[in-house]
Amino acid sequence: MVTCHTIARHTGFELNNIQRHRAAGSAAITYRVFVSGEIYGGKRFYDRGGLTGRRALAAITLGGQAHMFGEDGMHGPLEEVMLRPFLQGTLASTGLDVLPPFIGWHIPYISDEARREIMESWRKRIRSINADAPLQFPSLNDFDEKLRPLKAGKDSLTV
């Protein structure tokens, strides 16, 4: 397990004493090293991963505006393009139920009042987190013993 304190010593990431105290007991700010075979690997992926029954929520702040990450935006949909490797490849593949991420948009350029509104949205999100439905990711029930899709679809390969 690598905590923020350990990260701070190696990356220049700094926490003041109050933040360090808060982070010490926070699972949300703790980075874990996933070991193949214990948490994932073989046929321990997605709904059969070692972290099933647990939930994950990514909270992200960006300098960009929401319209830049839409279907027709210059960067494409954030969850499907830029966050997919993290949400699916790191979190969901280990068995975590991944909740839709919380995004704070345009952070460096907004007013203090707009930041307060984002923080209030974050508080509301945390209070209602148990009502959030997880994002959908593959289920091993949809694949055969060699992990080939059981149903032919647009992503399946045929030989």
Tab-separated table of N, CA and C in Angstrom:
chain	number	residue	atom	x	y	z
A	1	MET	N	0.843	-1.166	0.000
A	1	MET	CA	0.000	0.000	0.000
A	1	MET	C	0.893	1.234	0.000
A	2	VAL	N	0.563	2.198	-0.825
A	2	VAL	CA	1.290	3.455	-0.896
A	2	VAL	C	0.316	4.559	-0.523
A	3	THR	N	0.631	5.329	0.479
A	3	THR	CA	-0.267	6.403	0.906
A	3	THR	C	0.209	7.731	0.348
A	4	CYS	N	-0.599	8.761	0.557
A	4	CYS	CA	-0.215	10.101	0.093
A	4	CYS	C	1.105	10.541	0.699
A	5	HIS	N	1.347	10.172	1.945
A	5	HIS	CA	2.592	10.569	2.591
A	5	HIS	C	3.784	9.992	1.827
A	6	THR	N	3.685	8.742	1.436
A	6	THR	CA	4.751	8.113	0.669
A	6	THR	C	4.890	8.774	-0.697
A	7	ILE	N	3.770	9.067	-1.330
A	7	ILE	CA	3.801	9.729	-2.632
A	7	ILE	C	4.472	11.089	-2.512
A	8	ALA	N	4.176	11.821	-1.438
A	8	ALA	CA	4.733	13.157	-1.246
A	8	ALA	C	6.256	13.115	-1.221
A	9	ARG	N	6.819	12.115	-0.597
A	9	ARG	CA	8.272	12.030	-0.505
A	9	ARG	C	8.919	11.782	-1.856
A	10	HIS	N	8.183	11.190	-2.788
A	10	HIS	CA	8.784	10.789	-4.059
A	10	HIS	C	8.378	11.637	-5.255
A	11	THR	N	7.337	12.439	-5.110
A	11	THR	CA	6.854	13.166	-6.285
A	11	THR	C	6.769	14.670	-6.099
A	12	GLY	N	7.033	15.160	-4.907
A	12	GLY	CA	6.877	16.583	-4.661
A	12	GLY	C	5.453	16.966	-4.320
A	13	PHE	N	4.550	15.994	-4.278
A	13	PHE	CA	3.157	16.224	-3.886
A	13	PHE	C	3.157	16.574	-2.410
A	14	GLU	N	2.592	17.724	-2.035
A	14	GLU	CA	2.662	18.163	-0.647
A	14	GLU	C	1.291	18.228	0.002
A	15	LEU	N	1.248	17.836	1.262
A	15	LEU	CA	0.045	17.951	2.080
A	15	LEU	C	0.417	18.721	3.334
A	16	ASN	N	-0.471	19.629	3.775
A	16	ASN	CA	-0.204	20.261	5.059
A	16	ASN	C	-0.614	19.295	6.166
A	17	ASN	N	-0.338	19.618	7.429
A	17	ASN	CA	-0.602	18.694	8.537
A	17	ASN	C	-2.068	18.304	8.647
A	18	ILE	N	-2.985	19.241	8.435
A	18	ILE	CA	-4.414	18.925	8.516
A	18	ILE	C	-4.784	17.953	7.405
A	19	GLN	N	-4.326	18.213	6.188
A	19	GLN	CA	-4.621	17.317	5.073
A	19	GLN	C	-4.014	15.937	5.305
A	20	ARG	N	-2.798	15.890	5.842
A	20	ARG	CA	-2.131	14.621	6.106
A	20	ARG	C	-2.935	13.807	7.118
A	21	HIS	N	-3.441	14.475	8.161
A	21	HIS	CA	-4.254	13.799	9.179
A	21	HIS	C	-5.527	13.238	8.553
A	22	ARG	N	-6.183	14.028	7.716
A	22	ARG	CA	-7.407	13.568	7.053
A	22	ARG	C	-7.119	12.409	6.107
A	23	ALA	N	-6.021	12.500	5.385
A	23	ALA	CA	-5.685	11.477	4.399
A	23	ALA	C	-5.285	10.160	5.047
A	24	ALA	N	-4.772	10.217	6.268
A	24	ALA	CA	-4.278	9.006	6.927
A	24	ALA	C	-5.349	7.932	7.040
A	25	GLY	N	-6.600	8.318	7.260
A	25	GLY	CA	-7.658	7.325	7.400
A	25	GLY	C	-8.568	7.234	6.201
A	26	SER	N	-8.210	7.868	5.116
A	26	SER	CA	-9.094	7.943	3.962
A	26	SER	C	-8.746	6.901	2.914
A	27	ALA	N	-9.682	5.983	2.686
A	27	ALA	CA	-9.471	4.990	1.627
A	27	ALA	C	-9.475	5.655	0.265
A	28	ALA	N	-10.157	6.813	0.154
A	28	ALA	CA	-10.268	7.493	-1.131
A	28	ALA	C	-8.936	8.056	-1.592
A	29	ILE	N	-8.030	8.327	-0.672
A	29	ILE	CA	-6.758	8.929	-1.047
A	29	ILE	C	-5.627	7.917	-0.903
A	30	THR	N	-5.962	6.689	-0.732
A	30	THR	CA	-4.951	5.649	-0.600
A	30	THR	C	-4.809	4.922	-1.922
A	31	TYR	N	-3.588	4.808	-2.392
A	31	TYR	CA	-3.312	4.088	-3.623
A	31	TYR	C	-2.880	2.680	-3.243
A	32	ARG	N	-3.433	1.696	-3.886
A	32	ARG	CA	-3.075	0.309	-3.600
A	32	ARG	C	-2.409	-0.296	-4.840
A	33	VAL	N	-1.509	-1.196	-4.591
A	33	VAL	CA	-0.863	-1.909	-5.683
A	33	VAL	C	-1.627	-3.209	-5.883
A	34	PHE	N	-2.162	-3.407	-7.077
A	34	PHE	CA	-2.915	-4.614	-7.381
A	34	PHE	C	-1.947	-5.684	-7.874
A	35	VAL	N	-1.983	-6.825	-7.242
A	35	VAL	CA	-1.080	-7.909	-7.585
A	35	VAL	C	-1.826	-8.943	-8.414
A	36	SER	N	-1.280	-9.263	-9.581
A	36	SER	CA	-1.895	-10.267	-10.441
A	36	SER	C	-1.980	-11.590	-9.696
A	37	GLY	N	-3.180	-12.176	-9.750
A	37	GLY	CA	-3.408	-13.435	-9.066
A	37	GLY	C	-4.170	-13.253	-7.772
A	38	GLU	N	-3.931	-12.167	-7.069
A	38	GLU	CA	-4.654	-11.893	-5.829
A	38	GLU	C	-5.933	-11.114	-6.110
A	39	ILE	N	-5.829	-10.070	-6.881
A	39	ILE	CA	-6.961	-9.194	-7.158
A	39	ILE	C	-7.515	-9.440	-8.560
A	40	TYR	N	-6.669	-9.750	-9.496
A	40	TYR	CA	-7.104	-10.000	-10.869
A	40	TYR	C	-6.161	-11.017	-11.496
A	41	GLY	N	-6.563	-11.529	-12.638
A	41	GLY	CA	-5.717	-12.462	-13.379
A	41	GLY	C	-6.405	-13.798	-13.549
A	42	GLY	N	-5.945	-14.575	-14.502
A	42	GLY	CA	-6.622	-15.832	-14.809
A	42	GLY	C	-8.039	-15.506	-15.246
A	43	LYS	N	-8.998	-15.909	-14.449
A	43	LYS	CA	-10.401	-15.571	-14.731
A	43	LYS	C	-10.988	-14.724	-13.613
A	44	ARG	N	-10.132	-14.007	-12.935
A	44	ARG	CA	-10.576	-13.088	-11.878
A	44	ARG	C	-10.588	-11.667	-12.455
A	45	PHE	N	-11.591	-11.392	-13.250
A	45	PHE	CA	-11.754	-10.070	-13.848
A	45	PHE	C	-13.186	-9.615	-13.651
A	46	TYR	N	-13.386	-8.329	-13.732
A	46	TYR	CA	-14.707	-7.708	-13.700
A	46	TYR	C	-15.561	-8.287	-12.579
A	47	ASP	N	-16.684	-8.872	-12.894
A	47	ASP	CA	-17.602	-9.328	-11.845
A	47	ASP	C	-17.088	-10.544	-11.073
A	48	ARG	N	-15.897	-11.019	-11.399
A	48	ARG	CA	-15.275	-12.107	-10.629
A	48	ARG	C	-13.916	-11.683	-10.072
A	49	GLY	N	-13.640	-10.383	-10.114
A	49	GLY	CA	-12.373	-9.862	-9.607
A	49	GLY	C	-12.304	-9.909	-8.089
A	50	GLY	N	-11.131	-9.732	-7.571
A	50	GLY	CA	-10.900	-9.819	-6.133
A	50	GLY	C	-11.500	-8.694	-5.314
A	51	LEU	N	-11.960	-7.637	-5.946
A	51	LEU	CA	-12.532	-6.509	-5.204
A	51	LEU	C	-14.040	-6.386	-5.403
A	52	THR	N	-14.698	-7.475	-5.809
A	52	THR	CA	-16.151	-7.418	-5.983
A	52	THR	C	-16.808	-7.068	-4.653
A	53	GLY	N	-17.937	-6.373	-4.770
A	53	GLY	CA	-18.664	-5.954	-3.577
A	53	GLY	C	-18.214	-4.613	-3.034
A	54	ARG	N	-17.209	-4.020	-3.648
A	54	ARG	CA	-16.723	-2.702	-3.227
A	54	ARG	C	-16.998	-1.708	-4.350
A	55	ARG	N	-17.094	-0.436	-3.970
A	55	ARG	CA	-17.402	0.603	-4.949
A	55	ARG	C	-16.239	1.569	-5.088
A	56	ALA	N	-16.126	2.169	-6.270
A	56	ALA	CA	-15.080	3.156	-6.535
A	56	ALA	C	-15.709	4.388	-7.168
A	57	LEU	N	-15.250	5.543	-6.739
A	57	LEU	CA	-15.703	6.817	-7.293
A	57	LEU	C	-14.480	7.672	-7.574
A	58	ALA	N	-14.310	8.073	-8.814
A	58	ALA	CA	-13.225	8.974	-9.192
A	58	ALA	C	-13.759	10.401	-9.158
A	59	ALA	N	-13.046	11.272	-8.465
A	59	ALA	CA	-13.371	12.700	-8.442
A	59	ALA	C	-12.248	13.413	-9.186
A	60	ILE	N	-12.603	14.141	-10.224
A	60	ILE	CA	-11.621	14.708	-11.139
A	60	ILE	C	-11.910	16.185	-11.357
A	61	THR	N	-10.862	16.996	-11.360
A	61	THR	CA	-11.016	18.399	-11.736
A	61	THR	C	-10.237	18.630	-13.024
A	62	LEU	N	-10.818	19.439	-13.893
A	62	LEU	CA	-10.220	19.716	-15.197
A	62	LEU	C	-10.187	21.209	-15.473
A	63	GLY	N	-9.277	21.611	-16.316
A	63	GLY	CA	-9.256	22.982	-16.788
A	63	GLY	C	-10.218	23.183	-17.941
A	64	GLY	N	-10.524	22.105	-18.644
A	64	GLY	CA	-11.422	22.180	-19.792
A	64	GLY	C	-12.871	22.357	-19.383
A	65	GLN	N	-13.677	22.761	-20.347
A	65	GLN	CA	-15.106	22.946	-20.129
A	65	GLN	C	-15.855	21.696	-20.586
A	66	ALA	N	-17.035	21.488	-20.028
A	66	ALA	CA	-17.814	20.276	-20.302
A	66	ALA	C	-18.045	20.067	-21.799
A	67	HIS	N	-18.328	21.152	-22.538
A	67	HIS	CA	-18.631	20.977	-23.965
A	67	HIS	C	-17.436	20.456	-24.765
A	68	MET	N	-16.245	20.584	-24.228
A	68	MET	CA	-15.053	20.097	-24.915
A	68	MET	C	-14.941	18.571	-24.862
A	69	PHE	N	-15.724	17.946	-23.971
A	69	PHE	CA	-15.629	16.506	-23.757
A	69	PHE	C	-16.921	15.779	-24.104
A	70	GLY	N	-17.774	16.394	-24.870
A	70	GLY	CA	-19.023	15.760	-25.273
A	70	GLY	C	-18.848	14.886	-26.496
A	71	GLU	N	-19.944	14.311	-26.933
A	71	GLU	CA	-19.929	13.433	-28.111
A	71	GLU	C	-19.302	14.138	-29.319
A	72	ASP	N	-19.628	15.412	-29.503
A	72	ASP	CA	-19.082	16.172	-30.626
A	72	ASP	C	-17.950	17.105	-30.200
A	73	GLY	N	-17.512	16.994	-28.953
A	73	GLY	CA	-16.460	17.866	-28.439
A	73	GLY	C	-15.094	17.522	-29.006
A	74	MET	N	-14.174	18.457	-28.864
A	74	MET	CA	-12.844	18.268	-29.446
A	74	MET	C	-12.101	17.062	-28.867
A	75	HIS	N	-12.388	16.689	-27.622
A	75	HIS	CA	-11.695	15.552	-27.009
A	75	HIS	C	-12.532	14.273	-26.997
A	76	GLY	N	-13.806	14.369	-27.351
A	76	GLY	CA	-14.691	13.210	-27.284
A	76	GLY	C	-15.202	13.002	-25.864
A	77	PRO	N	-16.097	12.046	-25.684
A	77	PRO	CA	-16.679	11.805	-24.364
A	77	PRO	C	-15.610	11.415	-23.337
A	78	LEU	N	-15.568	12.121	-22.241
A	78	LEU	CA	-14.533	11.927	-21.226
A	78	LEU	C	-14.486	10.490	-20.706
A	79	GLU	N	-15.631	9.940	-20.313
A	79	GLU	CA	-15.657	8.590	-19.745
A	79	GLU	C	-15.261	7.533	-20.771
A	80	GLU	N	-15.618	7.750	-22.024
A	80	GLU	CA	-15.372	6.739	-23.054
A	80	GLU	C	-13.987	6.837	-23.682
A	81	VAL	N	-13.372	8.000	-23.623
A	81	VAL	CA	-12.092	8.177	-24.301
A	81	VAL	C	-10.948	8.295	-23.291
A	82	MET	N	-10.914	9.374	-22.562
A	82	MET	CA	-9.771	9.628	-21.686
A	82	MET	C	-9.788	8.832	-20.386
A	83	LEU	N	-10.954	8.610	-19.819
A	83	LEU	CA	-11.021	7.911	-18.533
A	83	LEU	C	-11.202	6.404	-18.662
A	84	ARG	N	-11.479	5.911	-19.843
A	84	ARG	CA	-11.755	4.481	-20.018
A	84	ARG	C	-10.634	3.583	-19.487
A	85	PRO	N	-9.351	3.864	-19.788
A	85	PRO	CA	-8.296	2.986	-19.263
A	85	PRO	C	-8.288	2.916	-17.734
A	86	PHE	N	-8.598	4.016	-17.075
A	86	PHE	CA	-8.626	4.026	-15.608
A	86	PHE	C	-9.897	3.382	-15.069
A	87	LEU	N	-11.056	3.824	-15.565
A	87	LEU	CA	-12.323	3.315	-15.044
A	87	LEU	C	-12.490	1.821	-15.308
A	88	GLN	N	-12.185	1.388	-16.527
A	88	GLN	CA	-12.359	-0.023	-16.875
A	88	GLN	C	-11.096	-0.830	-16.613
A	89	GLY	N	-9.973	-0.353	-17.125
A	89	GLY	CA	-8.740	-1.128	-17.063
A	89	GLY	C	-8.138	-1.264	-15.682
A	90	THR	N	-8.349	-0.285	-14.811
A	90	THR	CA	-7.804	-0.351	-13.460
A	90	THR	C	-8.868	-0.698	-12.433
A	91	LEU	N	-9.969	0.029	-12.429
A	91	LEU	CA	-10.976	-0.159	-11.380
A	91	LEU	C	-11.911	-1.335	-11.659
A	92	ALA	N	-12.649	-1.278	-12.759
A	92	ALA	CA	-13.663	-2.309	-13.037
A	92	ALA	C	-13.049	-3.689	-13.242
A	93	SER	N	-11.891	-3.755	-13.863
A	93	SER	CA	-11.289	-5.065	-14.140
A	93	SER	C	-10.906	-5.813	-12.872
A	94	THR	N	-10.802	-5.110	-11.750
A	94	THR	CA	-10.468	-5.763	-10.483
A	94	THR	C	-11.710	-6.179	-9.706
A	95	GLY	N	-12.885	-5.882	-10.254
A	95	GLY	CA	-14.129	-6.278	-9.608
A	95	GLY	C	-14.872	-5.147	-8.935
A	96	LEU	N	-14.289	-3.973	-8.887
A	96	LEU	CA	-14.960	-2.843	-8.246
A	96	LEU	C	-16.191	-2.424	-9.036
A	97	ASP	N	-17.244	-2.032	-8.338
A	97	ASP	CA	-18.389	-1.383	-8.972
A	97	ASP	C	-18.006	0.079	-9.130
A	98	VAL	N	-17.830	0.519	-10.357
A	98	VAL	CA	-17.338	1.868	-10.640
A	98	VAL	C	-18.522	2.802	-10.833
A	99	LEU	N	-18.581	3.821	-10.004
A	99	LEU	CA	-19.645	4.811	-10.095
A	99	LEU	C	-19.284	5.859	-11.137
A	100	PRO	N	-20.282	6.523	-11.708
A	100	PRO	CA	-19.965	7.607	-12.641
A	100	PRO	C	-19.068	8.634	-11.950
A	101	PRO	N	-18.031	9.087	-12.627
A	101	PRO	CA	-17.101	10.011	-11.976
A	101	PRO	C	-17.738	11.363	-11.684
A	102	PHE	N	-17.212	12.011	-10.662
A	102	PHE	CA	-17.597	13.386	-10.356
A	102	PHE	C	-16.568	14.276	-11.042
A	103	ILE	N	-17.042	15.225	-11.830
A	103	ILE	CA	-16.141	16.096	-12.589
A	103	ILE	C	-16.352	17.549	-12.177
A	104	GLY	N	-15.265	18.213	-11.841
A	104	GLY	CA	-15.275	19.662	-11.631
A	104	GLY	C	-14.673	20.299	-12.879
A	105	TRP	N	-15.496	21.017	-13.621
A	105	TRP	CA	-15.083	21.572	-14.915
A	105	TRP	C	-14.477	22.965	-14.789
A	106	HIS	N	-13.481	23.254	-15.625
A	106	HIS	CA	-12.938	24.594	-15.863
A	106	HIS	C	-12.367	25.232	-14.590
A	107	ILE	N	-11.893	24.441	-13.673
A	107	ILE	CA	-11.522	24.860	-12.326
A	107	ILE	C	-10.574	26.063	-12.261
A	108	PRO	N	-9.499	26.132	-13.026
A	108	PRO	CA	-8.589	27.272	-12.863
A	108	PRO	C	-9.186	28.616	-13.291
A	109	TYR	N	-10.313	28.579	-13.986
A	109	TYR	CA	-10.816	29.796	-14.619
A	109	TYR	C	-12.149	30.277	-14.069
A	110	ILE	N	-12.692	29.611	-13.067
A	110	ILE	CA	-14.018	29.976	-12.571
A	110	ILE	C	-13.917	30.828	-11.308
A	111	SER	N	-15.016	31.442	-10.960
A	111	SER	CA	-15.063	32.310	-9.780
A	111	SER	C	-15.086	31.485	-8.495
A	112	ASP	N	-14.822	32.156	-7.384
A	112	ASP	CA	-14.910	31.486	-6.085
A	112	ASP	C	-16.320	30.964	-5.848
A	113	GLU	N	-17.319	31.725	-6.269
A	113	GLU	CA	-18.709	31.291	-6.106
A	113	GLU	C	-18.961	30.002	-6.902
A	114	ALA	N	-18.444	29.933	-8.110
A	114	ALA	CA	-18.612	28.719	-8.921
A	114	ALA	C	-17.907	27.534	-8.267
A	115	ARG	N	-16.743	27.781	-7.659
A	115	ARG	CA	-16.047	26.706	-6.938
A	115	ARG	C	-16.868	26.230	-5.748
A	116	ARG	N	-17.478	27.165	-5.030
A	116	ARG	CA	-18.337	26.781	-3.900
A	116	ARG	C	-19.503	25.923	-4.379
A	117	GLU	N	-20.056	26.262	-5.535
A	117	GLU	CA	-21.155	25.463	-6.094
A	117	GLU	C	-20.685	24.047	-6.431
A	118	ILE	N	-19.485	23.933	-6.978
A	118	ILE	CA	-18.932	22.609	-7.281
A	118	ILE	C	-18.732	21.817	-5.992
A	119	MET	N	-18.214	22.469	-4.962
A	119	MET	CA	-18.015	21.780	-3.684
A	119	MET	C	-19.346	21.346	-3.079
A	120	GLU	N	-20.379	22.164	-3.215
A	120	GLU	CA	-21.698	21.772	-2.719
A	120	GLU	C	-22.239	20.591	-3.523
A	121	SER	N	-22.003	20.587	-4.829
A	121	SER	CA	-22.400	19.438	-5.658
A	121	SER	C	-21.669	18.176	-5.210
A	122	TRP	N	-20.401	18.313	-4.863
A	122	TRP	CA	-19.617	17.177	-4.376
A	122	TRP	C	-20.201	16.655	-3.055
A	123	ARG	N	-20.529	17.574	-2.139
A	123	ARG	CA	-21.132	17.154	-0.863
A	123	ARG	C	-22.430	16.395	-1.096
A	124	LYS	N	-23.270	16.907	-1.992
A	124	LYS	CA	-24.538	16.232	-2.308
A	124	LYS	C	-24.274	14.857	-2.909
A	125	ARG	N	-23.302	14.783	-3.771
A	125	ARG	CA	-22.972	13.501	-4.410
A	125	ARG	C	-22.541	12.470	-3.375
A	126	ILE	N	-21.694	12.884	-2.447
A	126	ILE	CA	-21.221	11.965	-1.410
A	126	ILE	C	-22.378	11.524	-0.516
A	127	ARG	N	-23.274	12.452	-0.184
A	127	ARG	CA	-24.421	12.097	0.677
A	127	ARG	C	-25.347	11.093	-0.002
A	128	SER	N	-25.414	11.126	-1.318
A	128	SER	CA	-26.330	10.231	-2.038
A	128	SER	C	-25.599	9.089	-2.751
A	129	ILE	N	-24.379	8.835	-2.373
A	129	ILE	CA	-23.541	7.875	-3.099
A	129	ILE	C	-24.129	6.466	-3.135
A	130	ASN	N	-24.859	6.084	-2.109
A	130	ASN	CA	-25.427	4.730	-2.091
A	130	ASN	C	-26.539	4.551	-3.109
A	131	ALA	N	-27.083	5.645	-3.609
A	131	ALA	CA	-28.144	5.563	-4.623
A	131	ALA	C	-27.577	5.515	-6.041
A	132	ASP	N	-26.292	5.784	-6.192
A	132	ASP	CA	-25.668	5.798	-7.519
A	132	ASP	C	-25.598	4.394	-8.113
A	133	ALA	N	-26.026	4.274	-9.352
A	133	ALA	CA	-25.895	3.003	-10.077
A	133	ALA	C	-24.509	2.947	-10.712
A	134	PRO	N	-23.835	1.810	-10.637
A	134	PRO	CA	-22.508	1.710	-11.244
A	134	PRO	C	-22.569	1.719	-12.765
A	135	LEU	N	-21.464	2.106	-13.374
A	135	LEU	CA	-21.316	2.029	-14.823
A	135	LEU	C	-21.312	0.552	-15.226
A	136	GLN	N	-21.652	0.290	-16.458
A	136	GLN	CA	-21.702	-1.088	-16.947
A	136	GLN	C	-20.382	-1.472	-17.616
A	137	PHE	N	-19.870	-2.621	-17.219
A	137	PHE	CA	-18.650	-3.163	-17.799
A	137	PHE	C	-18.883	-4.642	-18.101
A	138	PRO	N	-17.962	-5.300	-18.798
A	138	PRO	CA	-18.178	-6.701	-19.162
A	138	PRO	C	-18.427	-7.605	-17.955
A	139	SER	N	-19.191	-8.655	-18.200
A	139	SER	CA	-19.402	-9.717	-17.221
A	139	SER	C	-18.794	-10.986	-17.800
A	140	LEU	N	-18.083	-11.727	-16.997
A	140	LEU	CA	-17.503	-12.971	-17.495
A	140	LEU	C	-18.564	-13.975	-17.897
A	141	ASN	N	-19.792	-13.781	-17.465
A	141	ASN	CA	-20.894	-14.649	-17.882
A	141	ASN	C	-21.171	-14.530	-19.380
A	142	ASP	N	-20.678	-13.460	-20.003
A	142	ASP	CA	-20.906	-13.237	-21.431
A	142	ASP	C	-19.780	-13.791	-22.307
A	143	PHE	N	-18.862	-14.558	-21.707
A	143	PHE	CA	-17.706	-15.077	-22.430
A	143	PHE	C	-17.535	-16.563	-22.150
A	144	ASP	N	-16.920	-17.275	-23.108
A	144	ASP	CA	-16.694	-18.710	-22.918
A	144	ASP	C	-15.426	-18.949	-22.097
A	145	GLU	N	-15.018	-20.206	-21.992
A	145	GLU	CA	-13.853	-20.589	-21.193
A	145	GLU	C	-12.550	-19.963	-21.691
A	146	LYS	N	-12.506	-19.637	-22.994
A	146	LYS	CA	-11.307	-19.004	-23.553
A	146	LYS	C	-11.478	-17.487	-23.649
A	147	LEU	N	-12.501	-16.977	-22.965
A	147	LEU	CA	-12.817	-15.548	-22.894
A	147	LEU	C	-13.211	-14.952	-24.243
A	148	ARG	N	-13.822	-15.781	-25.101
A	148	ARG	CA	-14.389	-15.299	-26.360
A	148	ARG	C	-15.847	-14.952	-26.109
A	149	PRO	N	-16.367	-13.920	-26.785
A	149	PRO	CA	-17.773	-13.538	-26.579
A	149	PRO	C	-18.714	-14.682	-26.923
A	150	LEU	N	-19.722	-14.889	-26.082
A	150	LEU	CA	-20.728	-15.913	-26.355
A	150	LEU	C	-21.682	-15.466	-27.447
A	151	LYS	N	-21.940	-14.159	-27.514
A	151	LYS	CA	-22.829	-13.606	-28.540
A	151	LYS	C	-21.981	-12.842	-29.536
A	152	ALA	N	-22.235	-13.073	-30.815
A	152	ALA	CA	-21.521	-12.322	-31.845
A	152	ALA	C	-21.991	-10.882	-31.800
A	153	GLY	N	-21.071	-9.978	-31.835
A	153	GLY	CA	-21.404	-8.558	-31.800
A	153	GLY	C	-20.392	-7.774	-32.588
A	154	LYS	N	-20.515	-6.478	-32.514
A	154	LYS	CA	-19.631	-5.634	-33.313
A	154	LYS	C	-18.169	-5.754	-32.897
A	155	ASP	N	-17.908	-6.132	-31.630
A	155	ASP	CA	-16.537	-6.224	-31.171
A	155	ASP	C	-15.979	-7.639	-31.211
A	156	SER	N	-16.802	-8.618	-31.562
A	156	SER	CA	-16.310	-9.996	-31.547
A	156	SER	C	-15.569	-10.311	-32.842
A	157	LEU	N	-14.585	-11.158	-32.713
A	157	LEU	CA	-13.801	-11.573	-33.876
A	157	LEU	C	-14.289	-12.938	-34.328
A	158	THR	N	-14.374	-13.125	-35.607
A	158	THR	CA	-14.744	-14.440	-36.132
A	158	THR	C	-13.582	-14.984	-36.939
A	159	VAL	N	-13.404	-16.286	-36.866
A	159	VAL	CA	-12.293	-16.924	-37.582
A	159	VAL	C	-12.844	-17.839	-38.636
